[in-house]
PDB file of C-alpha atoms in Angstrom:
ATOM      1  CA  MET A 156      29.866 -13.602  12.061  1.00  0.00           C
ATOM      2  CA  HIS A 157      27.680 -10.860  13.490  1.00  0.00           C
ATOM      3  CA  GLY A 158      30.090  -8.228  12.185  1.00  0.00           C
ATOM      4  CA  ALA A 159      30.060  -9.813   8.722  1.00  0.00           C
ATOM      5  CA  ASN A 160      26.264  -9.910   8.703  1.00  0.00           C
ATOM      6  CA  TYR A 161      26.075  -6.308   9.832  1.00  0.00           C
ATOM      7  CA  ALA A 162      28.348  -5.213   6.994  1.00  0.00           C
ATOM      8  CA  LEU A 163      26.242  -7.094   4.456  1.00  0.00           C
ATOM      9  CA  LYS A 164      23.058  -5.516   5.775  1.00  0.00           C
ATOM     10  CA  ASP A 165      24.704  -2.129   5.351  1.00  0.00           C
ATOM     11  CA  GLU A 166      25.394  -3.009   1.706  1.00  0.00           C
ATOM     12  CA  ILE A 167      21.782  -4.097   1.263  1.00  0.00           C
ATOM     13  CA  ARG A 168      20.503  -0.897   2.863  1.00  0.00           C
ATOM     14  CA  GLU A 169      22.707   1.292   0.651  1.00  0.00           C
ATOM     15  CA  TYR A 170      21.705  -0.592  -2.494  1.00  0.00           C
ATOM     16  CA  TRP A 171      17.981  -0.135  -1.862  1.00  0.00           C
ATOM     17  CA  THR A 172      18.550   3.489  -0.886  1.00  0.00           C
ATOM     18  CA  ARG A 173      19.914   4.078  -4.384  1.00  0.00           C
ATOM     19  CA  ARG A 174      17.013   2.136  -5.914  1.00  0.00           C
ATOM     20  CA  ALA A 175      14.287   4.004  -4.027  1.00  0.00           C
ATOM     21  CA  GLU A 176      13.858   6.950  -6.423  1.00  0.00           C
ATOM     22  CA  THR A 177      13.130   4.785  -9.483  1.00  0.00           C
ATOM     23  CA  PHE A 178      11.887   1.638  -7.704  1.00  0.00           C
ATOM     24  CA  ASP A 179       8.293   1.990  -8.902  1.00  0.00           C
ATOM     25  CA  LEU A 180       9.425   2.126 -12.554  1.00  0.00           C
ATOM     26  CA  SER A 181      10.581  -1.508 -12.493  1.00  0.00           C
ATOM     27  CA  PRO A 182       8.058  -4.087 -13.763  1.00  0.00           C
ATOM     28  CA  GLY A 183       7.034  -6.234 -10.834  1.00  0.00           C
ATOM     29  CA  HIS A 184       7.722  -3.491  -8.277  1.00  0.00           C
ATOM     30  CA  GLY A 185       5.441  -0.576  -9.090  1.00  0.00           C
ATOM     31  CA  MET A 186       1.809  -1.530  -9.789  1.00  0.00           C
ATOM     32  CA  LYS A 187       0.633   0.271 -12.905  1.00  0.00           C
ATOM     33  CA  SER A 188      -3.086  -0.472 -12.866  1.00  0.00           C
ATOM     34  CA  LEU A 189      -6.098  -1.174 -10.701  1.00  0.00           C
ATOM     35  CA  GLU A 190      -6.284  -4.553 -12.438  1.00  0.00           C
ATOM     36  CA  GLU A 191      -2.830  -5.475 -11.155  1.00  0.00           C
ATOM     37  CA  ARG A 192      -3.685  -4.390  -7.615  1.00  0.00           C
ATOM     38  CA  ASP A 193      -6.899  -6.417  -7.763  1.00  0.00           C
ATOM     39  CA  ALA A 194      -4.969  -9.466  -8.933  1.00  0.00           C
ATOM     40  CA  TRP A 195      -2.575  -9.138  -6.005  1.00  0.00           C
ATOM     41  CA  ALA A 196      -5.496  -8.674  -3.606  1.00  0.00           C
ATOM     42  CA  ALA A 197      -7.154 -11.876  -4.826  1.00  0.00           C
ATOM     43  CA  LEU A 198      -3.883 -13.794  -4.548  1.00  0.00           C
ATOM     44  CA  LEU A 199      -3.097 -12.491  -1.073  1.00  0.00           C
ATOM     45  CA  ARG A 200      -6.600 -13.215   0.199  1.00  0.00           C
ATOM     46  CA  ARG A 201      -6.335 -16.826  -0.977  1.00  0.00           C
ATOM     47  CA  HIS A 202      -3.147 -17.252   1.032  1.00  0.00           C
ATOM     48  CA  MET A 203      -3.903 -15.087   4.080  1.00  0.00           C
ATOM     49  CA  GLY A 204      -7.432 -16.358   4.594  1.00  0.00           C
ATOM     50  CA  ALA A 205     -10.722 -14.483   4.612  1.00  0.00           C
ATOM     51  CA  GLU A 206     -10.515 -13.299   8.225  1.00  0.00           C
ATOM     52  CA  ALA A 207      -6.962 -11.950   8.323  1.00  0.00           C
ATOM     53  CA  ARG A 208      -6.949  -8.284   9.305  1.00  0.00           C
ATOM     54  CA  ARG A 209      -3.887  -7.457  11.389  1.00  0.00           C
ATOM     55  CA  VAL A 210      -0.889  -7.746   9.038  1.00  0.00           C
ATOM     56  CA  LEU A 211       2.855  -7.302   9.481  1.00  0.00           C
ATOM     57  CA  GLU A 212       4.361  -6.342   6.119  1.00  0.00           C
ATOM     58  CA  LEU A 213       8.122  -6.792   5.844  1.00  0.00           C
ATOM     59  CA  ALA A 214      10.312  -4.888   3.351  1.00  0.00           C
ATOM     60  CA  PHE A 215       7.392  -2.752   2.163  1.00  0.00           C
ATOM     61  CA  GLY A 216       9.577  -0.672  -0.178  1.00  0.00           C
ATOM     62  CA  THR A 217       7.623   2.304  -1.491  1.00  0.00           C
ATOM     63  CA  GLY A 218       4.332   0.884  -0.208  1.00  0.00           C
ATOM     64  CA  GLU A 219       2.844  -0.802  -3.273  1.00  0.00           C
ATOM     65  CA  VAL A 220       1.729  -4.035  -1.574  1.00  0.00           C
ATOM     66  CA  THR A 221       0.828  -1.856   1.391  1.00  0.00           C
ATOM     67  CA  ARG A 222      -1.788  -0.145  -0.797  1.00  0.00           C
ATOM     68  CA  VAL A 223      -3.237  -3.538  -1.720  1.00  0.00           C
ATOM     69  CA  LEU A 224      -3.435  -4.676   1.895  1.00  0.00           C
ATOM     70  CA  LEU A 225      -5.116  -1.449   2.978  1.00  0.00           C
ATOM     71  CA  GLY A 226      -7.615  -1.813   0.140  1.00  0.00           C
ATOM     72  CA  MET A 227      -8.429  -5.273   1.499  1.00  0.00           C
ATOM     73  CA  GLY A 228      -9.400  -3.700   4.826  1.00  0.00           C
ATOM     74  CA  CYS A 229      -6.254  -4.762   6.676  1.00  0.00           C
ATOM     75  CA  GLU A 230      -4.594  -2.953   9.545  1.00  0.00           C
ATOM     76  CA  VAL A 231      -0.945  -2.818   8.457  1.00  0.00           C
ATOM     77  CA  THR A 232       2.286  -2.478  10.397  1.00  0.00           C
ATOM     78  CA  GLY A 233       5.261  -2.232   8.034  1.00  0.00           C
ATOM     79  CA  LEU A 234       8.995  -2.596   8.599  1.00  0.00           C
ATOM     80  CA  ASP A 235      11.707  -1.731   6.083  1.00  0.00           C
ATOM     81  CA  LEU A 236      15.478  -1.570   6.446  1.00  0.00           C
ATOM     82  CA  THR A 237      15.868   1.530   4.249  1.00  0.00           C
ATOM     83  CA  GLU A 238      14.986   5.061   5.290  1.00  0.00           C
ATOM     84  CA  ALA A 239      14.631   6.258   1.682  1.00  0.00           C
ATOM     85  CA  MET A 240      11.943   3.629   1.078  1.00  0.00           C
ATOM     86  CA  LEU A 241      10.244   4.511   4.353  1.00  0.00           C
ATOM     87  CA  LEU A 242      10.043   8.203   3.414  1.00  0.00           C
ATOM     88  CA  ARG A 243       8.552   7.420   0.010  1.00  0.00           C
ATOM     89  CA  ALA A 244       6.005   5.008   1.458  1.00  0.00           C
ATOM     90  CA  ARG A 245       4.977   7.488   4.150  1.00  0.00           C
ATOM     91  CA  ALA A 246       4.530  10.219   1.531  1.00  0.00           C
ATOM     92  CA  LYS A 247       2.494   7.869  -0.691  1.00  0.00           C
ATOM     93  CA  HIS A 248       0.182   6.952   2.192  1.00  0.00           C
ATOM     94  CA  ALA A 249       0.100  10.231   4.110  1.00  0.00           C
ATOM     95  CA  GLY A 250      -2.971  10.487   6.322  1.00  0.00           C
ATOM     96  CA  THR A 251      -3.941   6.844   5.867  1.00  0.00           C
ATOM     97  CA  LYS A 252      -5.663   5.159   8.787  1.00  0.00           C
ATOM     98  CA  ASP A 253      -4.806   1.652   9.999  1.00  0.00           C
ATOM     99  CA  LEU A 254      -1.167   2.028   8.927  1.00  0.00           C
ATOM    100  CA  ARG A 255       2.112   2.228  10.864  1.00  0.00           C
ATOM    101  CA  LEU A 256       5.418   2.287   8.972  1.00  0.00           C
ATOM    102  CA  PHE A 257       8.804   2.009  10.694  1.00  0.00           C
ATOM    103  CA  LEU A 258      12.456   1.296  10.083  1.00  0.00           C
ATOM    104  CA  GLY A 259      13.139  -2.270  11.136  1.00  0.00           C
ATOM    105  CA  ASP A 260      14.892  -5.554  10.462  1.00  0.00           C
ATOM    106  CA  ALA A 261      12.853  -8.443   9.012  1.00  0.00           C
ATOM    107  CA  GLU A 262      15.127 -10.929  10.799  1.00  0.00           C
ATOM    108  CA  ASP A 263      14.430  -9.375  14.213  1.00  0.00           C
ATOM    109  CA  THR A 264      11.124  -7.531  14.087  1.00  0.00           C
ATOM    110  CA  ARG A 265      10.873  -6.822  17.842  1.00  0.00           C
ATOM    111  CA  GLU A 266       7.099  -7.017  17.498  1.00  0.00           C
ATOM    112  CA  PRO A 267       4.933  -8.535  20.288  1.00  0.00           C
ATOM    113  CA  ASP A 268       4.322 -12.273  20.485  1.00  0.00           C
ATOM    114  CA  GLY A 269       1.173 -13.537  18.775  1.00  0.00           C
ATOM    115  CA  ARG A 270       0.069 -10.116  17.529  1.00  0.00           C
ATOM    116  CA  TYR A 271      -0.557 -10.696  13.814  1.00  0.00           C
ATOM    117  CA  ASP A 272      -2.992 -12.621  11.632  1.00  0.00           C
ATOM    118  CA  ALA A 273      -0.512 -12.608   8.741  1.00  0.00           C
ATOM    119  CA  VAL A 274       3.099 -11.785   7.905  1.00  0.00           C
ATOM    120  CA  VAL A 275       3.509 -10.711   4.268  1.00  0.00           C
ATOM    121  CA  SER A 276       6.609 -10.043   2.186  1.00  0.00           C
ATOM    122  CA  ARG A 277       7.381  -9.515  -1.501  1.00  0.00           C
ATOM    123  CA  HIS A 278      10.923  -9.724  -2.917  1.00  0.00           C
ATOM    124  CA  LEU A 279      12.467  -9.998   0.563  1.00  0.00           C
ATOM    125  CA  VAL A 280      13.413 -13.591   1.337  1.00  0.00           C
ATOM    126  CA  TRP A 281      16.073 -13.883  -1.380  1.00  0.00           C
ATOM    127  CA  THR A 282      18.025 -11.095   0.425  1.00  0.00           C
ATOM    128  CA  LEU A 283      17.936 -12.583   3.942  1.00  0.00           C
ATOM    129  CA  VAL A 284      21.260 -13.107   5.697  1.00  0.00           C
ATOM    130  CA  ASP A 285      19.856 -15.459   8.352  1.00  0.00           C
ATOM    131  CA  PRO A 286      16.498 -16.773   7.122  1.00  0.00           C
ATOM    132  CA  ALA A 287      16.230 -19.400   9.868  1.00  0.00           C
ATOM    133  CA  ALA A 288      16.282 -16.638  12.500  1.00  0.00           C
ATOM    134  CA  ALA A 289      13.760 -14.634  10.481  1.00  0.00           C
ATOM    135  CA  PHE A 290      11.344 -17.550  10.176  1.00  0.00           C
ATOM    136  CA  ARG A 291      11.501 -18.266  13.904  1.00  0.00           C
ATOM    137  CA  ASP A 292      10.699 -14.626  14.585  1.00  0.00           C
ATOM    138  CA  TRP A 293       7.784 -14.609  12.135  1.00  0.00           C
ATOM    139  CA  PHE A 294       6.412 -17.730  13.799  1.00  0.00           C
ATOM    140  CA  ARG A 295       6.649 -15.967  17.175  1.00  0.00           C
ATOM    141  CA  VAL A 296       4.742 -12.819  16.134  1.00  0.00           C
ATOM    142  CA  LEU A 297       1.869 -14.738  14.510  1.00  0.00           C
ATOM    143  CA  ARG A 298      -1.215 -15.732  16.446  1.00  0.00           C
ATOM    144  CA  PRO A 299      -2.118 -19.450  16.374  1.00  0.00           C
ATOM    145  CA  GLY A 300      -3.757 -20.036  13.003  1.00  0.00           C
ATOM    146  CA  GLY A 301      -1.991 -17.046  11.436  1.00  0.00           C
ATOM    147  CA  ARG A 302      -0.172 -17.308   8.111  1.00  0.00           C
ATOM    148  CA  VAL A 303       3.067 -16.233   6.450  1.00  0.00           C
ATOM    149  CA  VAL A 304       2.781 -15.227   2.773  1.00  0.00           C
ATOM    150  CA  ILE A 305       6.009 -15.021   0.741  1.00  0.00           C
ATOM    151  CA  ALA A 306       6.023 -13.661  -2.822  1.00  0.00           C
ATOM    152  CA  ASP A 307       9.513 -14.180  -4.192  1.00  0.00           C
ATOM    153  CA  GLY A 308      11.564 -16.052  -6.767  1.00  0.00           C
ATOM    154  CA  ASP A 309      14.845 -17.443  -7.999  1.00  0.00           C
ATOM    155  CA  TYR A 310      16.678 -14.391  -9.350  1.00  0.00           C
ATOM    156  CA  VAL A 311      19.936 -16.289  -9.930  1.00  0.00           C
ATOM    157  CA  ARG A 312      19.130 -19.134 -12.318  1.00  0.00           C
ATOM    158  CA  LEU A 313      17.526 -18.167 -15.604  1.00  0.00           C
ATOM    159  CA  SER A 314      16.452 -20.528 -18.399  1.00  0.00           C
ATOM    160  CA  ARG A 315      17.878 -20.258 -21.905  1.00  0.00           C
ATOM    161  CA  ILE A 316      14.590 -18.787 -23.136  1.00  0.00           C
ATOM    162  CA  GLY A 317      14.617 -16.365 -20.216  1.00  0.00           C
ATOM    163  CA  ARG A 318      18.127 -15.208 -21.110  1.00  0.00           C
ATOM    164  CA  LEU A 319      17.084 -14.666 -24.730  1.00  0.00           C
ATOM    165  CA  ARG A 320      14.033 -12.668 -23.667  1.00  0.00           C
ATOM    166  CA  LEU A 321      16.149 -10.532 -21.346  1.00  0.00           C
ATOM    167  CA  ARG A 322      18.699  -9.779 -24.076  1.00  0.00           C
ATOM    168  CA  LEU A 323      15.939  -8.922 -26.549  1.00  0.00           C
ATOM    169  CA  SER A 324      14.303  -6.628 -23.995  1.00  0.00           C
ATOM    170  CA  ASP A 325      17.619  -4.834 -23.410  1.00  0.00           C
ATOM    171  CA  TRP A 326      18.174  -4.530 -27.176  1.00  0.00           C
ATOM    172  CA  LEU A 327      14.721  -3.029 -27.735  1.00  0.00           C
ATOM    173  CA  SER A 328      15.188  -0.572 -24.863  1.00  0.00           C
ATOM    174  CA  GLU A 329      18.515   0.573 -26.297  1.00  0.00           C
ATOM    175  CA  ARG A 330      17.136   0.841 -29.825  1.00  0.00           C
ATOM    176  CA  GLN A 331      14.138   2.855 -28.622  1.00  0.00           C
ATOM    177  CA  GLY A 332      16.265   5.124 -26.441  1.00  0.00           C
ATOM    178  CA  VAL A 333      14.435   4.107 -23.287  1.00  0.00           C
ATOM    179  CA  VAL A 334      16.158   4.968 -20.016  1.00  0.00           C
ATOM    180  CA  GLY A 335      15.268   2.316 -17.458  1.00  0.00           C
ATOM    181  CA  PRO A 336      15.262   2.391 -13.672  1.00  0.00           C
ATOM    182  CA  ALA A 337      18.577   3.163 -11.981  1.00  0.00           C
ATOM    183  CA  VAL A 338      19.975  -0.271 -11.128  1.00  0.00           C
ATOM    184  CA  ASP A 339      23.539  -0.890  -9.956  1.00  0.00           C
ATOM    185  CA  TYR A 340      23.890  -4.410 -11.352  1.00  0.00           C
ATOM    186  CA  ALA A 341      27.402  -4.859  -9.967  1.00  0.00           C
ATOM    187  CA  ALA A 342      26.177  -4.061  -6.441  1.00  0.00           C
ATOM    188  CA  HIS A 343      23.155  -6.327  -6.922  1.00  0.00           C
ATOM    189  CA  GLU A 344      25.362  -9.250  -7.953  1.00  0.00           C
ATOM    190  CA  ALA A 345      27.809  -8.594  -5.106  1.00  0.00           C
ATOM    191  CA  ILE A 346      24.979  -8.782  -2.575  1.00  0.00           C
ATOM    192  CA  GLN A 347      23.482 -11.835  -4.232  1.00  0.00           C
ATOM    193  CA  ARG A 348      26.797 -13.690  -3.863  1.00  0.00           C
ATOM    194  CA  GLN A 349      26.761 -13.139  -0.086  1.00  0.00           C
ATOM    195  CA  VAL A 350      23.171 -13.787   1.008  1.00  0.00           C
ATOM    196  CA  PHE A 351      22.006 -17.168   2.298  1.00  0.00           C
ATOM    197  CA  PHE A 352      20.138 -18.042  -0.909  1.00  0.00           C
ATOM    198  CA  ARG A 353      23.134 -17.193  -3.094  1.00  0.00           C
ATOM    199  CA  GLN A 354      22.427 -20.230  -5.295  1.00  0.00           C
ATOM    200  CA  GLY A 355      18.886 -19.041  -5.920  1.00  0.00           C
ATOM    201  CA  LEU A 356      15.644 -19.280  -3.964  1.00  0.00           C
ATOM    202  CA  ARG A 357      13.389 -22.242  -4.728  1.00  0.00           C
ATOM    203  CA  PRO A 358      10.137 -23.270  -3.011  1.00  0.00           C
ATOM    204  CA  GLU A 359      11.259 -26.747  -1.904  1.00  0.00           C
ATOM    205  CA  PRO A 360      14.249 -25.795   0.306  1.00  0.00           C
ATOM    206  CA  LEU A 361      12.337 -22.732   1.508  1.00  0.00           C
ATOM    207  CA  ARG A 362       9.479 -24.954   2.622  1.00  0.00           C
ATOM    208  CA  ALA A 363      11.894 -27.225   4.483  1.00  0.00           C
ATOM    209  CA  MET A 364      13.267 -24.258   6.443  1.00  0.00           C
ATOM    210  CA  LEU A 365       9.782 -23.021   7.260  1.00  0.00           C
ATOM    211  CA  GLU A 366       8.802 -26.485   8.476  1.00  0.00           C
ATOM    212  CA  GLU A 367      11.867 -26.467  10.730  1.00  0.00           C
ATOM    213  CA  ALA A 368      10.580 -23.199  12.234  1.00  0.00           C
ATOM    214  CA  GLY A 369       7.255 -24.907  13.048  1.00  0.00           C
ATOM    215  CA  PHE A 370       5.014 -23.949  10.110  1.00  0.00           C
ATOM    216  CA  THR A 371       2.476 -26.287   8.487  1.00  0.00           C
ATOM    217  CA  ASP A 372      -0.370 -26.151   5.913  1.00  0.00           C
ATOM    218  CA  PHE A 373       1.637 -25.049   2.856  1.00  0.00           C
ATOM    219  CA  ARG A 374       0.131 -23.520  -0.278  1.00  0.00           C
ATOM    220  CA  LEU A 375       2.110 -22.774  -3.434  1.00  0.00           C
ATOM    221  CA  GLU A 376       1.224 -21.068  -6.714  1.00  0.00           C
ATOM    222  CA  LYS A 377       2.635 -18.933  -9.498  1.00  0.00           C
ATOM    223  CA  PRO A 378       1.646 -15.239  -9.545  1.00  0.00           C
ATOM    224  CA  ARG A 379      -0.142 -15.688 -12.880  1.00  0.00           C
ATOM    225  CA  GLY A 380      -2.862 -13.112 -12.184  1.00  0.00           C
ATOM    226  CA  PRO A 381      -0.475 -10.245 -11.408  1.00  0.00           C
ATOM    227  CA  HIS A 382       1.766 -11.213 -14.339  1.00  0.00           C
ATOM    228  CA  ALA A 383      -1.179 -11.222 -16.758  1.00  0.00           C
ATOM    229  CA  ALA A 384      -2.262  -7.799 -15.502  1.00  0.00           C
ATOM    230  CA  GLN A 385       1.298  -6.448 -15.882  1.00  0.00           C
ATOM    231  CA  ARG A 386       1.447  -7.600 -19.520  1.00  0.00           C
ATOM    232  CA  ARG A 387      -1.785  -5.909 -20.587  1.00  0.00           C
ATOM    233  CA  GLY A 388      -0.940  -2.596 -22.174  1.00  0.00           C
ATOM    234  CA  ALA A 389       2.801  -2.923 -21.510  1.00  0.00           C
ATOM    235  CA  PRO A 390       5.272  -2.284 -24.362  1.00  0.00           C
ATOM    236  CA  LEU A 391       6.989  -5.357 -25.809  1.00  0.00           C
ATOM    237  CA  ARG A 392      10.297  -4.556 -24.117  1.00  0.00           C
ATOM    238  CA  GLN A 393       8.567  -4.874 -20.724  1.00  0.00           C
ATOM    239  CA  LYS A 394       6.365  -7.836 -21.651  1.00  0.00           C
ATOM    240  CA  LEU A 395       9.513  -9.782 -22.473  1.00  0.00           C
ATOM    241  CA  ARG A 396      10.796  -9.369 -18.903  1.00  0.00           C
ATOM    242  CA  ILE A 397       7.596 -10.294 -17.057  1.00  0.00           C
ATOM    243  CA  GLY A 398       7.588 -13.814 -15.695  1.00  0.00           C
ATOM    244  CA  ILE A 399      11.062 -14.829 -16.909  1.00  0.00           C
ATOM    245  CA  TRP A 400      12.251 -15.648 -13.402  1.00  0.00           C
ATOM    246  CA  ASN A 401      10.954 -18.583 -11.384  1.00  0.00           C
ATOM    247  CA  SER A 402       8.544 -16.485  -9.312  1.00  0.00           C
ATOM    248  CA  PHE A 403       6.186 -18.043  -6.775  1.00  0.00           C
ATOM    249  CA  VAL A 404       3.921 -17.369  -3.820  1.00  0.00           C
ATOM    250  CA  LEU A 405       4.377 -19.737  -0.877  1.00  0.00           C
ATOM    251  CA  SER A 406       2.294 -19.508   2.284  1.00  0.00           C
ATOM    252  CA  CYS A 407       2.123 -21.538   5.472  1.00  0.00           C
ATOM    253  CA  GLY A 408       0.389 -21.433   8.835  1.00  0.00           C
ATOM    254  CA  LYS A 409       1.171 -21.462  12.538  1.00  0.00           C
ATOM    255  CA  PRO A 410      -0.671 -24.444  14.059  1.00  0.00           C
ATOM    256  CA  GLY A 411      -3.578 -23.731  16.359  1.00  0.00           C
ATOM    257  CA  GLY A 412      -6.473 -21.336  16.261  1.00  0.00           C
ATOM    258  CA  ASN A 413     -10.041 -22.153  15.257  1.00  0.00           C
TER     259      ASN A 413
END
């Protein structure tokens, strides 16, 4: 099993290595405006709590959420599985104080016990090979009273309206001669068939797994603020794609603290 998991993580690493160069061009990955960053900051603060400062960010990609967290006054330690993402994030945030970025595995962070006020991830959990192990580790590295914040979604099951919007977006892009981000859809689907949440990630079973790891005090919402900010000023082909998946933000706390 370990060998199989290792091979899958290699596939995941290679896929995101290929995505790194054009990652920020994808709606929902790169943040195009100050308004979008502010919307993410407001959402994250609601879930992290007003006093959270020391944050472990997992799968930081090119450092877009990292920028938001730093703007909120957080001290950020980031781990990502992909060196190409790490290099881009380090270049984007060169010389920034209160930031440490490393290669690392979100399922085995090797960070000290009880160090962090919050653990934050965006678009990570759907890719996890062993989420139960990851959640136990996140529980371990949080201080009592600290919180996990997960921004993710079900990228497998799409409604009929969602499928129509996606096809129309693709048709408009082709008609307008727009070259989109470099995405290897075959590799994406191959990975998706092998990860734990291969049937799609939904809040209810995710919450059950987090409860099993010891978390309590759950909060759930849709990322409506960031989606609204993404739509403003975006061309129709991009507006059609925003919000078509069942995206959500789920947070929970480690019992204890003040």
